């Protein structure tokens, strides 16, 4: 049997993959509202002759490529939701939905997986087992992957491994960011409410200044990063919102502080959860105020399976050569709900370089963020190659 050359096939399908991405880019939808998007994806998968199920965890889509031969099941995942941003790229295919934009590359993720699905469907005789294509809602802050897991997406058939990609404008096109172990950080939310006692600004001794207490709490919390965290295991504490007070001559009786906590290990994550509450309460109490802490666990760390990462590197070498492999020396402190799948089954999550030549490269979540669309054929080829390697006919 002559095996398909997925690098060449991806180049053949390049225009189609780009066209899919541009269509999806024009019609972005927010988490759990991806109705047009899921309908488009389901139609494309159905036209490939796959077994398609819609409405999973709300708007999710799952499709099965069954080879008819016994073997493992590999899941290939894409996320579908966009961000609440007003696009400022000036592209001819810019968002047609006011205040919503694909600024995190999910349009490209879907296009790559659909491209891989087309190639794998044509090459099904080279596979054994099953490919399960997962298109999930609500990756952005809403944990759509967790809802998909709860809906049983990793069962019937049971998934033996999962692979996913994330477009990365900071990495040159044609390169893939690869890292065994933790590849993205956890992300949790913390809300701190500092309670004081209102009073007149001319008589501060008669009140308890919640603003002053909140300021001391904010300053003290940074010591948890600088003095209690292992420098070899990065932790990021970012308090992004503070609200309190009403007038300049009134002692505030309440201040609300909101932020996020990111860590690359479960131990560091647990330490921060415990110590933020203890420190905030102690510092506020020392100023006669009271701190109330609400800590919400968000996304766990995204942890790559070392064996699957070795397999991924071998696929990249086979397709593109050594230059394609960009070993990451540290984990980006961004987070991904791909982690929820990878808590349950072994997974490989790679970054796909999408940085074009020249100026004008903007980061993810920026209203002017764009990608080098050449990255899409690289990603589609890799996904198809990885799936064949995982499900190779023996």
C-alpha positions as a printed Julia matrix, in Angstrom:
394×3 Matrix{Float64}:
   0.0    0.0    0.0
   1.34   3.43  -0.97
   0.77   5.79   1.94
  -0.74   9.21   1.4
   1.65  12.15   1.55
  -0.24  14.47   3.85
   2.16  17.36   3.35
   1.45  17.32  -0.39
  -2.28  16.74   0.13
  -2.52  19.66   2.56
  -0.92  21.88  -0.06
  -3.48  20.66  -2.61
  -6.29  21.55  -0.2
  -4.67  24.83   0.91
  -7.17  27.16  -0.74
 -10.13  25.21   0.6
  -8.75  25.21   4.16
  -8.12  28.95   4.0
 -11.59  29.54   2.57
 -13.16  27.63   5.48
 -11.17  29.69   7.96
 -12.19  32.97   6.33
 -15.87  32.01   6.3
 -15.78  31.11   9.98
 -13.86  34.29  10.74
 -16.64  36.41   9.29
 -19.34  34.88  11.48
 -17.88  34.49  14.99
 -20.09  33.48  17.92
 -19.6   33.57  21.68
 -19.39  30.54  23.94
 -22.44  28.23  24.01
 -24.01  30.35  21.23
 -22.11  28.79  18.31
 -25.24  27.81  16.4
 -24.21  28.96  12.9
 -20.69  27.67  13.49
 -21.75  24.21  14.67
 -24.23  23.91  11.78
 -21.46  24.76   9.29
 -19.07  22.26  10.9
 -21.69  19.51  11.07
 -22.59  20.01   7.41
 -18.94  19.8    6.33
 -18.43  16.58   8.32
 -21.65  15.05   7.04
 -20.61  15.71   3.44
 -17.47  13.67   4.16
 -19.71  10.72   4.99
 -18.9   10.68   8.7
 -21.27   9.78  11.51
 -22.13  13.18  13.02
 -23.8   14.11  16.31
 -24.86  17.69  17.07
 -26.02  19.42  20.24
 -23.38  17.86  22.5
 -23.06  19.98  25.65
 -25.25  22.56  23.95
 -23.6   23.4   20.64
 -20.81  20.84  20.4
 -20.32  18.57  17.38
 -18.77  15.08  17.39
 -18.03  13.05  14.26
 -16.69   9.52  13.9
 -14.47   8.19  11.14
 -14.9    4.43  11.43
 -12.41   2.29   9.55
 -14.24  -0.99  10.11
 -11.06  -2.53  11.53
 -10.35  -3.03  15.23
  -7.98  -0.59  16.8
  -7.67   2.36  19.18
  -9.66   5.58  19.14
  -7.94   8.93  18.71
  -9.79  12.18  19.39
  -8.87  15.28  17.37
 -10.15  18.44  19.02
 -11.01  21.97  17.88
 -12.67  24.84  19.77
 -15.37  26.97  18.13
 -16.09  30.1   20.17
 -14.91  33.66  19.63
 -14.19  36.62  21.91
 -16.25  39.72  22.82
 -13.98  42.1   20.87
 -14.58  44.59  18.11
 -12.31  43.61  15.22
  -9.89  46.25  13.91
  -7.9   44.26  11.33
  -9.42  45.85   8.24
  -9.43  42.45   6.52
 -11.88  41.94   3.64
 -13.26  38.94   5.56
 -13.45  40.71   8.93
 -16.17  39.86  11.45
 -19.7   40.6   10.36
 -20.95  40.28  13.95
 -20.55  43.51  15.9
 -18.47  43.18  19.04
 -17.45  39.57  18.38
 -14.15  38.42  16.86
 -12.09  35.29  16.33
  -9.04  36.79  18.03
  -7.7   33.54  19.49
  -7.4   31.48  16.32
 -10.36  29.16  16.85
 -11.49  29.78  13.27
  -8.14  28.38  12.16
  -8.35  25.47  14.58
 -11.65  24.39  13.04
 -10.29  24.8    9.51
  -7.23  22.66  10.3
  -9.29  19.86  11.84
 -11.78  19.89   8.96
  -8.85  19.75   6.53
  -7.38  16.79   8.41
 -10.79  15.1    8.42
 -10.98  15.39   4.63
  -7.53  13.86   4.16
  -8.06  11.06   6.69
 -11.41  10.14   5.2
  -9.73   9.68   1.83
  -6.96   7.63   3.49
  -9.17   5.47   5.73
  -7.7    2.26   4.24
  -4.4    3.22   5.87
  -5.99   3.3    9.33
  -7.4    0.94  11.91
  -9.73   1.86  14.76
 -11.61   5.16  14.94
 -10.95   8.87  14.66
 -13.28  11.0   16.79
 -13.44  14.65  15.73
 -14.49  16.91  18.62
 -15.65  20.47  17.97
 -16.35  21.98  21.35
 -18.08  25.19  22.47
 -16.94  27.79  24.96
 -13.2   27.41  25.45
 -12.87  31.07  26.43
 -13.3   31.2   30.22
 -16.43  29.01  30.22
 -14.84  25.56  30.3
 -16.69  24.01  27.38
 -14.33  21.03  27.44
 -15.46  20.14  30.95
 -19.06  20.13  29.75
 -18.11  17.93  26.81
 -16.39  15.44  29.13
 -19.46  15.4   31.38
 -21.59  14.77  28.28
 -19.58  11.59  27.62
 -17.55  12.73  24.63
 -14.62  10.53  25.66
 -16.82   7.41  25.61
 -18.63   5.35  22.94
 -16.04   4.52  21.77
 -13.63   5.13  24.6
 -10.9    7.56  23.58
  -7.35   6.23  23.97
  -5.6    9.5   23.17
  -6.33  13.07  22.12
  -4.47  15.65  20.05
  -5.03  19.37  19.62
  -3.33  22.46  18.22
  -3.26  26.15  19.06
  -2.23  28.79  16.53
   0.57  30.92  17.98
   1.42  34.33  16.43
   4.64  34.56  18.47
   6.15  31.53  16.68
   7.35  31.54  13.08
   5.17  29.84  10.49
   6.32  26.31   9.76
   7.42  25.65  13.34
   5.57  23.8   16.1
   6.0   24.55  19.79
   6.53  21.22  21.53
   6.92  20.47  25.23
   6.49  17.25  27.23
   4.78  17.65  30.59
   3.06  20.92  31.46
   2.57  22.98  28.3
   0.09  25.54  29.67
  -0.69  26.82  33.13
  -3.74  26.47  35.3
  -6.05  29.46  35.61
  -8.2   30.17  38.66
 -10.28  33.17  39.72
 -10.08  34.97  43.04
 -12.48  37.6   44.39
 -11.55  39.44  47.58
 -14.04  41.71  49.33
 -12.54  43.95  52.0
 -15.1   45.16  54.54
 -14.45  48.28  56.6
 -16.59  50.92  58.31
 -17.84  54.06  56.6
 -16.95  57.44  58.02
 -16.25  61.06  57.23
 -12.99  61.82  55.46
 -12.25  64.49  58.09
 -12.46  61.93  60.92
 -10.76  58.77  59.61
 -10.25  57.45  63.14
 -13.99  56.94  63.45
 -14.16  54.6   60.49
 -12.22  51.64  59.11
 -10.75  52.47  55.71
 -11.45  49.59  53.35
  -9.39  51.25  50.58
  -6.3   51.43  52.76
  -6.76  47.84  53.89
  -7.27  46.69  50.29
  -4.07  48.45  49.23
  -2.09  46.6   51.9
  -3.73  43.32  50.89
  -2.77  43.88  47.25
   0.84  44.65  48.11
   1.13  41.7   50.49
  -0.26  39.2   47.98
   2.69  39.74  45.65
   4.96  38.3   48.33
   3.32  34.94  47.66
   4.93  35.01  44.22
   8.26  36.64  45.1
   8.9   34.92  48.45
   6.84  31.74  48.69
   6.9   30.33  45.15
   9.68  28.16  43.74
  11.37  30.24  41.0
  11.63  27.07  38.92
   7.84  26.68  38.94
   6.33  29.94  37.66
   3.27  31.43  39.33
   1.42  34.51  38.11
  -0.99  36.48  40.31
  -2.72  39.28  38.42
  -5.36  41.38  40.15
  -7.1   43.07  37.25
 -10.01  44.89  38.89
 -10.53  46.95  42.02
 -13.71  48.82  42.87
 -14.63  50.73  46.0
 -15.64  54.02  47.49
 -18.17  56.59  46.37
 -16.98  60.14  47.16
 -13.59  61.69  47.94
 -14.64  62.75  51.45
 -16.17  59.45  52.59
 -14.18  56.6   54.14
 -15.04  53.56  52.01
 -16.63  50.63  53.8
 -16.22  48.09  51.0
 -13.67  47.34  48.27
 -13.87  44.49  45.75
 -10.7   43.08  44.18
 -10.79  40.53  41.36
  -7.99  38.65  39.66
  -6.57  35.43  38.29
  -3.97  32.97  39.52
  -1.88  30.81  37.19
   0.5   27.98  38.03
   2.24  25.13  36.23
   1.95  22.52  38.99
  -0.93  21.28  41.12
   1.18  21.8   44.25
   1.78  25.49  43.47
  -1.87  25.9   42.57
  -3.02  24.46  45.9
  -0.48  26.56  47.8
  -1.76  29.78  46.24
  -5.38  28.92  46.97
  -4.63  28.32  50.64
  -2.27  31.23  51.22
  -4.22  33.95  49.38
  -7.12  33.47  51.76
  -4.93  33.29  54.85
  -2.82  36.33  53.96
  -5.73  38.55  52.85
  -7.65  37.8   56.04
  -4.62  38.41  58.25
  -3.55  41.7   56.61
  -7.06  43.11  56.57
  -7.59  42.02  60.15
  -4.42  43.82  61.21
  -6.04  47.06  60.03
  -9.35  46.36  61.79
 -10.98  45.42  58.47
 -12.25  42.06  57.31
 -11.4   40.21  54.07
 -13.8   37.75  52.5
 -12.16  35.53  49.84
 -13.96  33.56  47.14
 -11.63  31.27  45.18
 -12.96  29.55  42.07
 -10.99  26.74  40.46
 -10.9   27.28  36.7
  -8.72  25.38  34.23
  -6.13  22.87  35.47
  -2.63  22.78  33.95
  -2.48  21.3   30.44
  -0.1   18.36  30.75
   1.27  16.59  27.68
   1.86  12.85  27.73
   5.62  12.32  27.11
   5.02   9.29  24.87
   2.56  11.13  22.66
   4.88  14.12  22.43
   7.67  11.83  21.2
   5.24  10.48  18.63
   4.3   14.04  17.63
   7.95  15.01  17.2
   8.52  11.95  14.99
   5.56  12.97  12.82
   6.89  16.52  12.49
  10.32  15.23  11.5
   8.79  12.94   8.91
   6.66  15.73   7.44
   8.8   18.84   7.66
  12.24  18.04   9.04
  14.08  19.1   12.19
  13.44  22.82  11.69
   9.74  22.3   12.36
  10.34  21.24  15.97
  10.62  24.19  18.37
  11.28  22.81  21.83
   9.68  25.11  24.41
  11.98  25.79  27.35
   9.08  26.89  29.52
   5.31  26.76  29.64
   3.36  29.79  28.44
   1.35  31.07  31.41
  -1.79  31.1   29.31
  -4.33  28.38  30.01
  -6.48  26.03  27.93
  -9.52  23.92  28.71
  -7.95  21.16  26.6
  -6.64  20.28  30.07
  -9.99  18.74  31.04
  -9.68  16.08  28.32
  -6.03  15.46  29.18
  -6.88  14.84  32.83
  -8.86  11.83  31.6
  -6.82  10.46  28.66
  -3.24  10.89  27.38
  -2.92  13.89  25.11
  -0.63  15.95  22.92
  -1.19  19.7   22.61
   1.14  21.66  20.34
   1.52  25.32  19.33
   1.41  26.05  15.58
   3.58  28.92  14.44
   1.51  31.54  12.62
   3.83  34.55  12.63
   4.28  36.05   9.19
   7.28  37.98   7.94
   7.5   41.73   8.5
   5.74  44.06  10.87
   2.2   44.04  12.21
   2.12  40.86  14.26
  -0.32  41.26  17.14
  -0.82  38.89  20.09
  -3.79  36.67  20.77
  -6.89  38.46  22.13
  -5.92  41.7   20.37
  -8.48  43.41  18.09
  -5.86  43.51  15.32
  -4.65  39.94  15.74
  -4.13  38.1   12.45
  -2.44  34.86  11.48
  -0.22  33.81   8.61
  -2.68  31.54   6.82
   0.13  29.31   5.55
   0.12  27.86   9.06
  -3.21  26.16   8.4
  -1.88  23.61   5.91
   1.01  22.79   8.25
  -1.43  22.11  11.09
  -3.82  20.07   8.96
  -0.97  17.93   7.61
   0.37  17.3   11.11
  -3.02  16.26  12.5
  -3.54  13.8    9.65
  -0.02  12.38  10.03
  -0.39  12.04  13.8
  -3.74  10.27  13.43
  -2.36   7.81  10.89
   0.63   7.08  13.1
  -1.67   6.49  16.08
  -4.06   4.29  14.06
  -1.66   2.78  11.57
  -2.76  -0.5    9.96
  -0.45  -3.21  11.24
